[in-house]
GROMACS .gro file of C-alpha atoms in nm:
model
  497
    1UNK     CA    1   2.031   2.882  -1.967
    2UNK     CA    2   1.951   2.940  -2.334
    3UNK     CA    3   2.153   3.176  -2.543
    4UNK     CA    4   1.856   3.409  -2.561
    5UNK     CA    5   1.818   3.435  -2.191
    6UNK     CA    6   2.192   3.471  -2.142
    7UNK     CA    7   2.179   3.771  -2.370
    8UNK     CA    8   1.877   3.929  -2.193
    9UNK     CA    9   2.035   3.860  -1.857
   10UNK     CA   10   2.370   4.018  -1.963
   11UNK     CA   11   2.169   4.332  -2.092
   12UNK     CA   12   1.979   4.354  -1.749
   13UNK     CA   13   2.294   4.255  -1.550
   14UNK     CA   14   2.489   4.558  -1.713
   15UNK     CA   15   2.272   4.785  -1.500
   16UNK     CA   16   2.387   4.905  -1.164
   17UNK     CA   17   2.372   4.642  -0.889
   18UNK     CA   18   2.056   4.630  -0.682
   19UNK     CA   19   2.048   4.751  -0.330
   20UNK     CA   20   1.690   4.848  -0.346
   21UNK     CA   21   1.566   5.180  -0.504
   22UNK     CA   22   1.700   5.322  -0.821
   23UNK     CA   23   2.000   5.400  -0.589
   24UNK     CA   24   2.345   5.255  -0.677
   25UNK     CA   25   2.492   5.188  -0.345
   26UNK     CA   26   2.746   4.908  -0.287
   27UNK     CA   27   2.806   4.838   0.073
   28UNK     CA   28   3.115   5.021   0.214
   29UNK     CA   29   3.301   4.683   0.283
   30UNK     CA   30   3.229   4.572  -0.089
   31UNK     CA   31   3.451   4.866  -0.206
   32UNK     CA   32   3.772   4.690  -0.088
   33UNK     CA   33   4.032   4.759  -0.188
   34UNK     CA   34   3.918   5.097  -0.286
   35UNK     CA   35   3.983   5.333   0.011
   36UNK     CA   36   3.728   5.514   0.186
   37UNK     CA   37   3.664   5.879   0.081
   38UNK     CA   38   3.850   6.009   0.392
   39UNK     CA   39   4.177   5.832   0.270
   40UNK     CA   40   4.153   5.911  -0.092
   41UNK     CA   41   4.359   6.223  -0.089
   42UNK     CA   42   4.119   6.509  -0.059
   43UNK     CA   43   4.331   6.684   0.211
   44UNK     CA   44   4.518   6.813  -0.078
   45UNK     CA   45   4.258   7.014  -0.228
   46UNK     CA   46   4.329   7.351  -0.318
   47UNK     CA   47   4.128   7.611  -0.507
   48UNK     CA   48   4.281   7.705  -0.833
   49UNK     CA   49   4.145   8.022  -0.997
   50UNK     CA   50   4.247   8.160  -1.340
   51UNK     CA   51   4.170   8.527  -1.404
   52UNK     CA   52   3.895   8.586  -1.647
   53UNK     CA   53   3.794   8.922  -1.791
   54UNK     CA   54   3.412   9.011  -1.840
   55UNK     CA   55   3.295   8.885  -2.159
   56UNK     CA   56   3.554   8.604  -2.166
   57UNK     CA   57   3.808   8.801  -2.407
   58UNK     CA   58   4.035   8.507  -2.366
   59UNK     CA   59   4.020   8.136  -2.320
   60UNK     CA   60   4.039   8.131  -1.958
   61UNK     CA   61   3.724   8.058  -1.726
   62UNK     CA   62   3.738   8.067  -1.348
   63UNK     CA   63   3.467   7.804  -1.330
   64UNK     CA   64   3.354   7.561  -1.575
   65UNK     CA   65   3.065   7.311  -1.545
   66UNK     CA   66   3.068   7.019  -1.784
   67UNK     CA   67   2.711   6.898  -1.845
   68UNK     CA   68   2.390   7.082  -1.893
   69UNK     CA   69   2.145   6.884  -1.703
   70UNK     CA   70   1.955   6.978  -1.377
   71UNK     CA   71   2.268   6.966  -1.156
   72UNK     CA   72   2.440   7.206  -1.370
   73UNK     CA   73   2.130   7.439  -1.348
   74UNK     CA   74   2.132   7.442  -0.977
   75UNK     CA   75   2.496   7.487  -0.962
   76UNK     CA   76   2.467   7.804  -1.175
   77UNK     CA   77   2.192   7.927  -0.960
   78UNK     CA   78   2.431   7.890  -0.655
   79UNK     CA   79   2.713   8.070  -0.820
   80UNK     CA   80   2.473   8.336  -0.891
   81UNK     CA   81   2.355   8.365  -0.543
   82UNK     CA   82   2.734   8.414  -0.426
   83UNK     CA   83   2.790   8.671  -0.680
   84UNK     CA   84   3.035   8.451  -0.859
   85UNK     CA   85   2.875   8.401  -1.200
   86UNK     CA   86   2.906   8.710  -1.414
   87UNK     CA   87   3.203   8.686  -1.631
   88UNK     CA   88   3.334   8.387  -1.443
   89UNK     CA   89   3.117   8.103  -1.510
   90UNK     CA   90   3.084   7.882  -1.836
   91UNK     CA   91   2.867   7.582  -1.899
   92UNK     CA   92   2.947   7.333  -2.168
   93UNK     CA   93   2.671   7.102  -2.258
   94UNK     CA   94   2.595   6.823  -2.525
   95UNK     CA   95   2.221   6.946  -2.517
   96UNK     CA   96   2.055   7.200  -2.743
   97UNK     CA   97   1.860   7.359  -2.452
   98UNK     CA   98   1.923   7.532  -2.126
   99UNK     CA   99   1.923   7.302  -1.810
  100UNK     CA  100   1.568   7.169  -1.735
  101UNK     CA  101   1.374   6.941  -1.501
  102UNK     CA  102   1.452   6.626  -1.663
  103UNK     CA  103   1.172   6.422  -1.492
  104UNK     CA  104   0.900   6.641  -1.664
  105UNK     CA  105   1.002   6.418  -1.987
  106UNK     CA  106   0.833   6.096  -1.882
  107UNK     CA  107   0.587   6.262  -1.627
  108UNK     CA  108   0.416   6.529  -1.850
  109UNK     CA  109   0.606   6.581  -2.182
  110UNK     CA  110   0.488   6.277  -2.353
  111UNK     CA  111   0.118   6.338  -2.315
  112UNK     CA  112  -0.094   6.400  -2.635
  113UNK     CA  113  -0.167   6.757  -2.708
  114UNK     CA  114  -0.529   6.723  -2.578
  115UNK     CA  115  -0.382   6.631  -2.221
  116UNK     CA  116  -0.195   6.944  -2.177
  117UNK     CA  117   0.158   6.821  -2.196
  118UNK     CA  118   0.445   7.005  -2.057
  119UNK     CA  119   0.682   7.215  -2.304
  120UNK     CA  120   0.981   7.429  -2.278
  121UNK     CA  121   1.035   7.678  -2.152
  122UNK     CA  122   0.776   7.584  -1.887
  123UNK     CA  123   0.996   7.322  -1.701
  124UNK     CA  124   1.351   7.475  -1.713
  125UNK     CA  125   1.560   7.470  -1.399
  126UNK     CA  126   1.489   7.565  -1.117
  127UNK     CA  127   1.106   7.556  -1.129
  128UNK     CA  128   1.093   7.213  -0.978
  129UNK     CA  129   1.193   7.347  -0.653
  130UNK     CA  130   0.988   7.674  -0.675
  131UNK     CA  131   1.291   7.883  -0.794
  132UNK     CA  132   1.308   8.109  -1.068
  133UNK     CA  133   1.291   7.979  -1.423
  134UNK     CA  134   1.619   7.986  -1.581
  135UNK     CA  135   1.572   8.029  -1.947
  136UNK     CA  136   1.855   8.102  -2.221
  137UNK     CA  137   1.802   8.470  -2.141
  138UNK     CA  138   1.856   8.413  -1.768
  139UNK     CA  139   2.205   8.290  -1.835
  140UNK     CA  140   2.277   8.582  -2.068
  141UNK     CA  141   2.146   8.811  -1.817
  142UNK     CA  142   2.357   8.666  -1.532
  143UNK     CA  143   2.679   8.677  -1.752
  144UNK     CA  144   2.708   8.298  -1.769
  145UNK     CA  145   2.870   8.175  -2.098
  146UNK     CA  146   2.682   7.862  -2.243
  147UNK     CA  147   2.829   7.652  -2.519
  148UNK     CA  148   2.534   7.417  -2.641
  149UNK     CA  149   2.569   7.101  -2.852
  150UNK     CA  150   2.936   7.101  -2.797
  151UNK     CA  151   3.030   6.825  -2.540
  152UNK     CA  152   3.380   6.787  -2.393
  153UNK     CA  153   3.596   6.518  -2.567
  154UNK     CA  154   3.925   6.530  -2.365
  155UNK     CA  155   4.081   6.699  -2.052
  156UNK     CA  156   4.449   6.769  -1.962
  157UNK     CA  157   4.466   6.811  -1.579
  158UNK     CA  158   4.838   6.955  -1.601
  159UNK     CA  159   4.737   7.231  -1.827
  160UNK     CA  160   4.380   7.251  -1.681
  161UNK     CA  161   4.241   7.260  -2.010
  162UNK     CA  162   3.930   7.113  -2.195
  163UNK     CA  163   3.880   7.033  -2.551
  164UNK     CA  164   3.528   7.021  -2.681
  165UNK     CA  165   3.386   6.846  -2.993
  166UNK     CA  166   3.399   7.176  -3.208
  167UNK     CA  167   3.756   7.186  -3.123
  168UNK     CA  168   3.733   7.485  -2.861
  169UNK     CA  169   4.011   7.470  -2.607
  170UNK     CA  170   3.898   7.608  -2.254
  171UNK     CA  171   4.120   7.668  -1.958
  172UNK     CA  172   3.955   7.633  -1.624
  173UNK     CA  173   4.032   7.718  -1.262
  174UNK     CA  174   3.783   7.485  -1.089
  175UNK     CA  175   3.594   7.228  -1.278
  176UNK     CA  176   3.257   7.087  -1.195
  177UNK     CA  177   3.164   6.770  -1.369
  178UNK     CA  178   2.774   6.723  -1.385
  179UNK     CA  179   2.766   6.474  -1.690
  180UNK     CA  180   2.492   6.274  -1.539
  181UNK     CA  181   2.390   5.946  -1.683
  182UNK     CA  182   2.348   5.789  -2.015
  183UNK     CA  183   2.069   5.536  -2.108
  184UNK     CA  184   2.161   5.170  -2.124
  185UNK     CA  185   2.071   5.051  -2.480
  186UNK     CA  186   2.005   4.719  -2.669
  187UNK     CA  187   2.271   4.609  -2.884
  188UNK     CA  188   2.238   4.687  -3.255
  189UNK     CA  189   2.276   4.313  -3.352
  190UNK     CA  190   1.951   4.248  -3.194
  191UNK     CA  191   1.768   4.547  -3.315
  192UNK     CA  192   1.830   4.823  -3.065
  193UNK     CA  193   1.883   5.080  -3.326
  194UNK     CA  194   1.583   5.012  -3.557
  195UNK     CA  195   1.358   5.292  -3.649
  196UNK     CA  196   1.068   5.299  -3.394
  197UNK     CA  197   1.274   5.185  -3.108
  198UNK     CA  198   1.317   5.472  -2.865
  199UNK     CA  199   1.522   5.568  -2.556
  200UNK     CA  200   1.461   5.860  -2.340
  201UNK     CA  201   1.699   6.096  -2.180
  202UNK     CA  202   1.667   6.433  -2.339
  203UNK     CA  203   1.411   6.661  -2.516
  204UNK     CA  204   1.525   6.529  -2.866
  205UNK     CA  205   1.460   6.169  -2.746
  206UNK     CA  206   1.115   6.280  -2.626
  207UNK     CA  207   1.033   6.446  -2.948
  208UNK     CA  208   1.126   6.153  -3.157
  209UNK     CA  209   0.910   5.926  -2.925
  210UNK     CA  210   0.604   6.154  -2.957
  211UNK     CA  211   0.642   6.139  -3.336
  212UNK     CA  212   0.606   5.770  -3.318
  213UNK     CA  213   0.316   5.758  -3.060
  214UNK     CA  214   0.124   6.003  -3.308
  215UNK     CA  215   0.095   5.695  -3.547
  216UNK     CA  216   0.146   5.419  -3.321
  217UNK     CA  217  -0.111   5.134  -3.240
  218UNK     CA  218   0.078   4.869  -3.057
  219UNK     CA  219   0.351   4.967  -2.799
  220UNK     CA  220   0.588   4.760  -2.619
  221UNK     CA  221   0.785   4.905  -2.331
  222UNK     CA  222   1.087   4.706  -2.212
  223UNK     CA  223   1.172   4.761  -1.846
  224UNK     CA  224   0.947   4.749  -1.522
  225UNK     CA  225   1.109   5.058  -1.359
  226UNK     CA  226   1.039   5.431  -1.332
  227UNK     CA  227   1.052   5.478  -1.694
  228UNK     CA  228   0.850   5.194  -1.797
  229UNK     CA  229   0.581   5.288  -1.548
  230UNK     CA  230   0.581   5.645  -1.634
  231UNK     CA  231   0.591   5.593  -2.003
  232UNK     CA  232   0.319   5.338  -2.010
  233UNK     CA  233   0.098   5.567  -1.818
  234UNK     CA  234   0.155   5.826  -2.082
  235UNK     CA  235   0.070   5.569  -2.378
  236UNK     CA  236  -0.261   5.509  -2.191
  237UNK     CA  237  -0.323   5.871  -2.250
  238UNK     CA  238  -0.261   5.813  -2.621
  239UNK     CA  239  -0.514   5.512  -2.594
  240UNK     CA  240  -0.273   5.279  -2.731
  241UNK     CA  241  -0.238   4.899  -2.691
  242UNK     CA  242   0.039   4.883  -2.440
  243UNK     CA  243   0.243   4.591  -2.320
  244UNK     CA  244   0.539   4.610  -2.044
  245UNK     CA  245   0.811   4.349  -2.060
  246UNK     CA  246   1.054   4.286  -1.791
  247UNK     CA  247   1.269   4.000  -1.641
  248UNK     CA  248   1.183   4.050  -1.285
  249UNK     CA  249   0.889   3.905  -1.099
  250UNK     CA  250   0.716   4.257  -1.040
  251UNK     CA  251   0.714   4.598  -1.098
  252UNK     CA  252   1.008   4.836  -0.975
  253UNK     CA  253   1.167   4.547  -0.804
  254UNK     CA  254   1.446   4.762  -0.661
  255UNK     CA  255   1.193   4.939  -0.428
  256UNK     CA  256   0.850   4.778  -0.434
  257UNK     CA  257   0.752   4.462  -0.238
  258UNK     CA  258   0.562   4.207  -0.433
  259UNK     CA  259   0.233   4.293  -0.270
  260UNK     CA  260   0.291   4.669  -0.321
  261UNK     CA  261   0.373   4.613  -0.677
  262UNK     CA  262   0.060   4.418  -0.731
  263UNK     CA  263  -0.152   4.716  -0.649
  264UNK     CA  264  -0.002   4.921  -0.906
  265UNK     CA  265  -0.010   4.641  -1.161
  266UNK     CA  266  -0.363   4.581  -1.109
  267UNK     CA  267  -0.435   4.969  -1.153
  268UNK     CA  268  -0.252   4.947  -1.483
  269UNK     CA  269  -0.433   4.658  -1.587
  270UNK     CA  270  -0.748   4.835  -1.523
  271UNK     CA  271  -0.619   5.109  -1.778
  272UNK     CA  272  -0.563   4.822  -2.035
  273UNK     CA  273  -0.191   4.775  -1.995
  274UNK     CA  274  -0.072   4.419  -2.015
  275UNK     CA  275   0.232   4.269  -1.848
  276UNK     CA  276   0.471   4.002  -1.958
  277UNK     CA  277   0.696   3.936  -1.627
  278UNK     CA  278   0.996   3.711  -1.588
  279UNK     CA  279   1.057   3.679  -1.964
  280UNK     CA  280   1.375   3.749  -2.176
  281UNK     CA  281   1.395   3.908  -2.519
  282UNK     CA  282   1.591   3.729  -2.814
  283UNK     CA  283   1.576   4.035  -3.051
  284UNK     CA  284   1.375   4.313  -3.203
  285UNK     CA  285   1.242   4.225  -3.558
  286UNK     CA  286   1.207   4.477  -3.849
  287UNK     CA  287   0.900   4.472  -4.085
  288UNK     CA  288   0.925   4.513  -4.476
  289UNK     CA  289   0.961   4.892  -4.410
  290UNK     CA  290   1.259   4.848  -4.193
  291UNK     CA  291   1.079   4.986  -3.890
  292UNK     CA  292   1.051   4.755  -3.576
  293UNK     CA  293   0.756   4.529  -3.590
  294UNK     CA  294   0.778   4.275  -3.330
  295UNK     CA  295   0.956   4.190  -3.011
  296UNK     CA  296   1.091   3.831  -3.007
  297UNK     CA  297   1.099   3.637  -2.664
  298UNK     CA  298   1.337   3.408  -2.549
  299UNK     CA  299   1.087   3.114  -2.591
  300UNK     CA  300   1.040   3.205  -2.961
  301UNK     CA  301   0.692   3.369  -2.925
  302UNK     CA  302   0.653   3.736  -3.063
  303UNK     CA  303   0.484   4.045  -2.956
  304UNK     CA  304   0.375   4.281  -3.230
  305UNK     CA  305   0.475   4.633  -3.178
  306UNK     CA  306   0.518   4.937  -3.397
  307UNK     CA  307   0.695   5.142  -3.130
  308UNK     CA  308   0.928   5.002  -2.877
  309UNK     CA  309   1.053   5.189  -2.572
  310UNK     CA  310   1.367   5.049  -2.375
  311UNK     CA  311   1.383   5.184  -2.023
  312UNK     CA  312   1.647   4.938  -1.861
  313UNK     CA  313   1.849   5.175  -1.657
  314UNK     CA  314   2.136   5.419  -1.705
  315UNK     CA  315   2.514   5.439  -1.639
  316UNK     CA  316   2.720   5.728  -1.517
  317UNK     CA  317   2.872   5.937  -1.795
  318UNK     CA  318   3.232   5.935  -1.682
  319UNK     CA  319   3.388   5.963  -2.042
  320UNK     CA  320   3.615   6.151  -2.114
  321UNK     CA  321   3.736   6.165  -1.757
  322UNK     CA  322   3.835   5.807  -1.737
  323UNK     CA  323   4.160   5.872  -1.870
  324UNK     CA  324   4.283   6.102  -1.590
  325UNK     CA  325   4.275   5.849  -1.307
  326UNK     CA  326   3.962   5.992  -1.122
  327UNK     CA  327   3.855   5.704  -0.902
  328UNK     CA  328   3.547   5.535  -1.092
  329UNK     CA  329   3.576   5.194  -0.953
  330UNK     CA  330   3.256   5.229  -0.740
  331UNK     CA  331   3.041   5.296  -1.036
  332UNK     CA  332   3.064   5.673  -1.072
  333UNK     CA  333   3.348   5.931  -0.995
  334UNK     CA  334   3.427   5.900  -0.652
  335UNK     CA  335   3.407   6.224  -0.428
  336UNK     CA  336   3.424   6.341  -0.053
  337UNK     CA  337   3.145   6.493   0.153
  338UNK     CA  338   3.215   6.830  -0.042
  339UNK     CA  339   3.213   6.654  -0.369
  340UNK     CA  340   3.573   6.701  -0.432
  341UNK     CA  341   3.728   6.430  -0.638
  342UNK     CA  342   4.102   6.309  -0.575
  343UNK     CA  343   4.234   6.579  -0.816
  344UNK     CA  344   4.253   6.923  -0.672
  345UNK     CA  345   4.013   7.174  -0.841
  346UNK     CA  346   3.787   6.914  -0.980
  347UNK     CA  347   3.439   6.821  -0.844
  348UNK     CA  348   3.164   6.593  -0.944
  349UNK     CA  349   2.797   6.621  -0.877
  350UNK     CA  350   2.460   6.467  -0.942
  351UNK     CA  351   2.414   6.127  -1.110
  352UNK     CA  352   2.775   6.092  -1.202
  353UNK     CA  353   2.904   6.131  -0.829
  354UNK     CA  354   2.965   5.838  -0.591
  355UNK     CA  355   2.961   6.016  -0.257
  356UNK     CA  356   2.958   5.902   0.124
  357UNK     CA  357   2.591   5.840   0.205
  358UNK     CA  358   2.668   5.948   0.559
  359UNK     CA  359   2.338   5.837   0.712
  360UNK     CA  360   2.407   5.467   0.615
  361UNK     CA  361   2.768   5.465   0.604
  362UNK     CA  362   2.827   5.352   0.265
  363UNK     CA  363   2.917   5.480  -0.093
  364UNK     CA  364   2.624   5.588  -0.313
  365UNK     CA  365   2.554   5.700  -0.655
  366UNK     CA  366   2.199   5.838  -0.655
  367UNK     CA  367   2.012   5.881  -0.990
  368UNK     CA  368   1.752   6.128  -0.881
  369UNK     CA  369   1.656   6.495  -0.929
  370UNK     CA  370   1.641   6.593  -0.564
  371UNK     CA  371   2.012   6.464  -0.537
  372UNK     CA  372   2.113   6.648  -0.854
  373UNK     CA  373   1.964   6.973  -0.699
  374UNK     CA  374   2.102   6.928  -0.347
  375UNK     CA  375   2.464   6.798  -0.444
  376UNK     CA  376   2.483   7.091  -0.678
  377UNK     CA  377   2.401   7.334  -0.414
  378UNK     CA  378   2.627   7.184  -0.143
  379UNK     CA  379   2.932   7.155  -0.370
  380UNK     CA  380   2.908   7.530  -0.488
  381UNK     CA  381   2.865   7.662  -0.137
  382UNK     CA  382   3.153   7.451  -0.010
  383UNK     CA  383   3.364   7.581  -0.307
  384UNK     CA  384   3.277   7.951  -0.268
  385UNK     CA  385   3.213   7.988   0.108
  386UNK     CA  386   3.340   7.859   0.443
  387UNK     CA  387   3.093   7.590   0.447
  388UNK     CA  388   3.271   7.274   0.574
  389UNK     CA  389   3.015   7.033   0.691
  390UNK     CA  390   2.968   6.702   0.498
  391UNK     CA  391   2.681   6.632   0.267
  392UNK     CA  392   2.410   6.436   0.465
  393UNK     CA  393   2.157   6.311   0.206
  394UNK     CA  394   1.842   6.117   0.299
  395UNK     CA  395   1.754   5.907  -0.007
  396UNK     CA  396   1.416   6.010  -0.153
  397UNK     CA  397   1.214   5.873  -0.433
  398UNK     CA  398   0.884   5.950  -0.602
  399UNK     CA  399   0.665   5.904  -0.911
  400UNK     CA  400   0.361   6.082  -1.042
  401UNK     CA  401   0.158   5.903  -1.329
  402UNK     CA  402  -0.189   5.932  -1.502
  403UNK     CA  403  -0.163   6.316  -1.429
  404UNK     CA  404  -0.310   6.422  -1.747
  405UNK     CA  405  -0.624   6.587  -1.840
  406UNK     CA  406  -0.932   6.346  -1.800
  407UNK     CA  407  -0.754   6.080  -1.614
  408UNK     CA  408  -0.998   5.920  -1.367
  409UNK     CA  409  -0.720   5.870  -1.111
  410UNK     CA  410  -0.385   6.056  -1.056
  411UNK     CA  411  -0.122   5.833  -0.888
  412UNK     CA  412   0.152   6.008  -0.670
  413UNK     CA  413   0.380   5.821  -0.419
  414UNK     CA  414   0.680   5.939  -0.218
  415UNK     CA  415   0.953   5.705  -0.040
  416UNK     CA  416   1.207   5.809   0.201
  417UNK     CA  417   1.469   5.618   0.365
  418UNK     CA  418   1.630   5.257   0.310
  419UNK     CA  419   1.415   4.968   0.197
  420UNK     CA  420   1.584   4.727   0.418
  421UNK     CA  421   1.434   4.469   0.675
  422UNK     CA  422   1.077   4.352   0.684
  423UNK     CA  423   0.767   4.537   0.567
  424UNK     CA  424   0.437   4.631   0.708
  425UNK     CA  425   0.158   4.740   0.459
  426UNK     CA  426  -0.133   4.940   0.554
  427UNK     CA  427  -0.426   5.053   0.338
  428UNK     CA  428  -0.639   4.925   0.070
  429UNK     CA  429  -0.516   5.171  -0.225
  430UNK     CA  430  -0.853   5.336  -0.237
  431UNK     CA  431  -0.685   5.551  -0.248
  432UNK     CA  432  -0.417   5.561   0.023
  433UNK     CA  433  -0.178   5.308   0.079
  434UNK     CA  434   0.148   5.303   0.318
  435UNK     CA  435   0.439   5.067   0.348
  436UNK     CA  436   0.677   5.065   0.630
  437UNK     CA  437   1.027   4.918   0.637
  438UNK     CA  438   1.138   4.789   0.995
  439UNK     CA  439   1.506   4.665   1.053
  440UNK     CA  440   1.589   4.568   1.410
  441UNK     CA  441   1.298   4.729   1.549
  442UNK     CA  442   1.378   5.073   1.387
  443UNK     CA  443   1.172   5.244   1.105
  444UNK     CA  444   1.417   5.269   0.809
  445UNK     CA  445   1.183   5.355   0.523
  446UNK     CA  446   0.837   5.453   0.451
  447UNK     CA  447   0.654   5.495   0.129
  448UNK     CA  448   0.302   5.666   0.115
  449UNK     CA  449   0.073   5.681  -0.180
  450UNK     CA  450  -0.198   5.969  -0.236
  451UNK     CA  451  -0.119   6.120   0.122
  452UNK     CA  452  -0.185   6.470   0.231
  453UNK     CA  453   0.085   6.756   0.231
  454UNK     CA  454   0.122   6.711   0.603
  455UNK     CA  455   0.171   6.343   0.568
  456UNK     CA  456   0.420   6.367   0.313
  457UNK     CA  457   0.604   6.613   0.524
  458UNK     CA  458   0.609   6.344   0.805
  459UNK     CA  459   0.808   6.089   0.602
  460UNK     CA  460   1.170   6.226   0.582
  461UNK     CA  461   1.122   6.323   0.954
  462UNK     CA  462   1.066   5.947   1.019
  463UNK     CA  463   1.326   5.820   0.772
  464UNK     CA  464   1.582   6.036   0.923
  465UNK     CA  465   1.517   5.970   1.285
  466UNK     CA  466   1.482   5.601   1.251
  467UNK     CA  467   1.262   5.558   1.558
  468UNK     CA  468   1.186   5.242   1.742
  469UNK     CA  469   0.828   5.154   1.651
  470UNK     CA  470   0.570   4.904   1.797
  471UNK     CA  471   0.539   4.663   1.524
  472UNK     CA  472   0.222   4.505   1.668
  473UNK     CA  473   0.046   4.847   1.696
  474UNK     CA  474   0.145   4.920   1.347
  475UNK     CA  475   0.029   4.609   1.208
  476UNK     CA  476  -0.302   4.650   1.367
  477UNK     CA  477  -0.365   4.999   1.255
  478UNK     CA  478  -0.701   5.016   1.080
  479UNK     CA  479  -0.613   5.295   0.828
  480UNK     CA  480  -0.300   5.462   0.694
  481UNK     CA  481  -0.383   5.779   0.891
  482UNK     CA  482  -0.392   5.561   1.216
  483UNK     CA  483  -0.046   5.387   1.110
  484UNK     CA  484   0.117   5.730   1.055
  485UNK     CA  485   0.004   5.841   1.376
  486UNK     CA  486   0.173   5.542   1.547
  487UNK     CA  487   0.490   5.621   1.371
  488UNK     CA  488   0.446   5.998   1.469
  489UNK     CA  489   0.407   5.894   1.836
  490UNK     CA  490   0.738   5.691   1.807
  491UNK     CA  491   0.903   5.974   1.664
  492UNK     CA  492   0.803   6.215   1.945
  493UNK     CA  493   0.893   5.943   2.192
  494UNK     CA  494   1.251   5.932   2.019
  495UNK     CA  495   1.277   6.303   2.016
  496UNK     CA  496   1.189   6.340   2.390
  497UNK     CA  497   1.447   6.081   2.507
   0.00000   0.00000   0.00000
């Protein structure tokens, strides 16, 4: 293997291991010698409250959320629903904005102005699930103290205190870690920090990218996952020369089958997007003005680019909690089915939490907005009420692209379940297409493109029930509608048994 390919491989191999999806899920037996959550010591959990006067006249906070993303916003709403926010809750965030629905950044924020892009306050949490928009004024009205642009730098679990970047010392009773993920970056030595090279995780990143797109001509996107596909669709809206580069054999390799990926690749090519698959990158080259000017591949060839977007995955934001012996050996902060860590009074939710995925009996870390919402709600309900049942999450992923004004075709797919076993693909992508994953005769996962509301509502029922299906009937279905009816019948039979 050449030095260039080894470097590129090391970059991509630093991402979470594949188990399909953008879902970090090592098999339970691969965690040895890490104990399973039931034996990590959660039985010693206790609630530890610190009295706090309304308005925070002192440094004591009964509840502190560290992190200002989607999970924090939904956790705050759940505190409010239980009447436990006013004068009791504090949120410490590194961002300059109140929590917002992060998927909007790549699905709508990057559109040019004539395509009606999303803008704050339009997508503050919790509008993504049909809830009330939680603007900065909402937090003030609910008595929730917000610290913006002041991330936590250290923690003392004996004193139950946090130190922020500005030097603020906060004492907590219960601590909820909702720090999410950080983007994986190219090393500086190969041009990862050149002007014109972009990563996208927050509004500031998106604003910086838009300023480049406004004057760009040739855009290169590194990575063939969600970020790559969604940013490429936005670049098409800007009418830019767009190329996607990735080391895999096809788009979204963690979820898509080769034939499924081919359908989407052909659609992107119709929009003028070019693909370079199975290639390595040696470095990013600067032009005379110091900005990125080209991407140099492992074989020595170069691709001109005045804007480069890196979308090669993310990693859990566990710092500064690594020093306090929270279990992070599974790729995130390990928790039980109530999102309790091994340290009493400390919880972790959203992207950063490695939790028991009950339905498949393994430990998982899910980077998805749906899990951020649900884990936040489950954790806070368990903390504040008598709720004791274990979090029972069904993996769910989706994407929406080309949804801007004037687009000849809008794309929206949903996937539920587990992408294991053999696959059956039905439909011609004009516009519908469905892929079913069958393992030992049971339907384990299903993806649907351009379905109706009723059809999309069927998917989680199928994936959770995992009915036995007649593969020959499914394979012989003449349409997506007929295939879904075969699956629906199998579900009814399962339910009646």
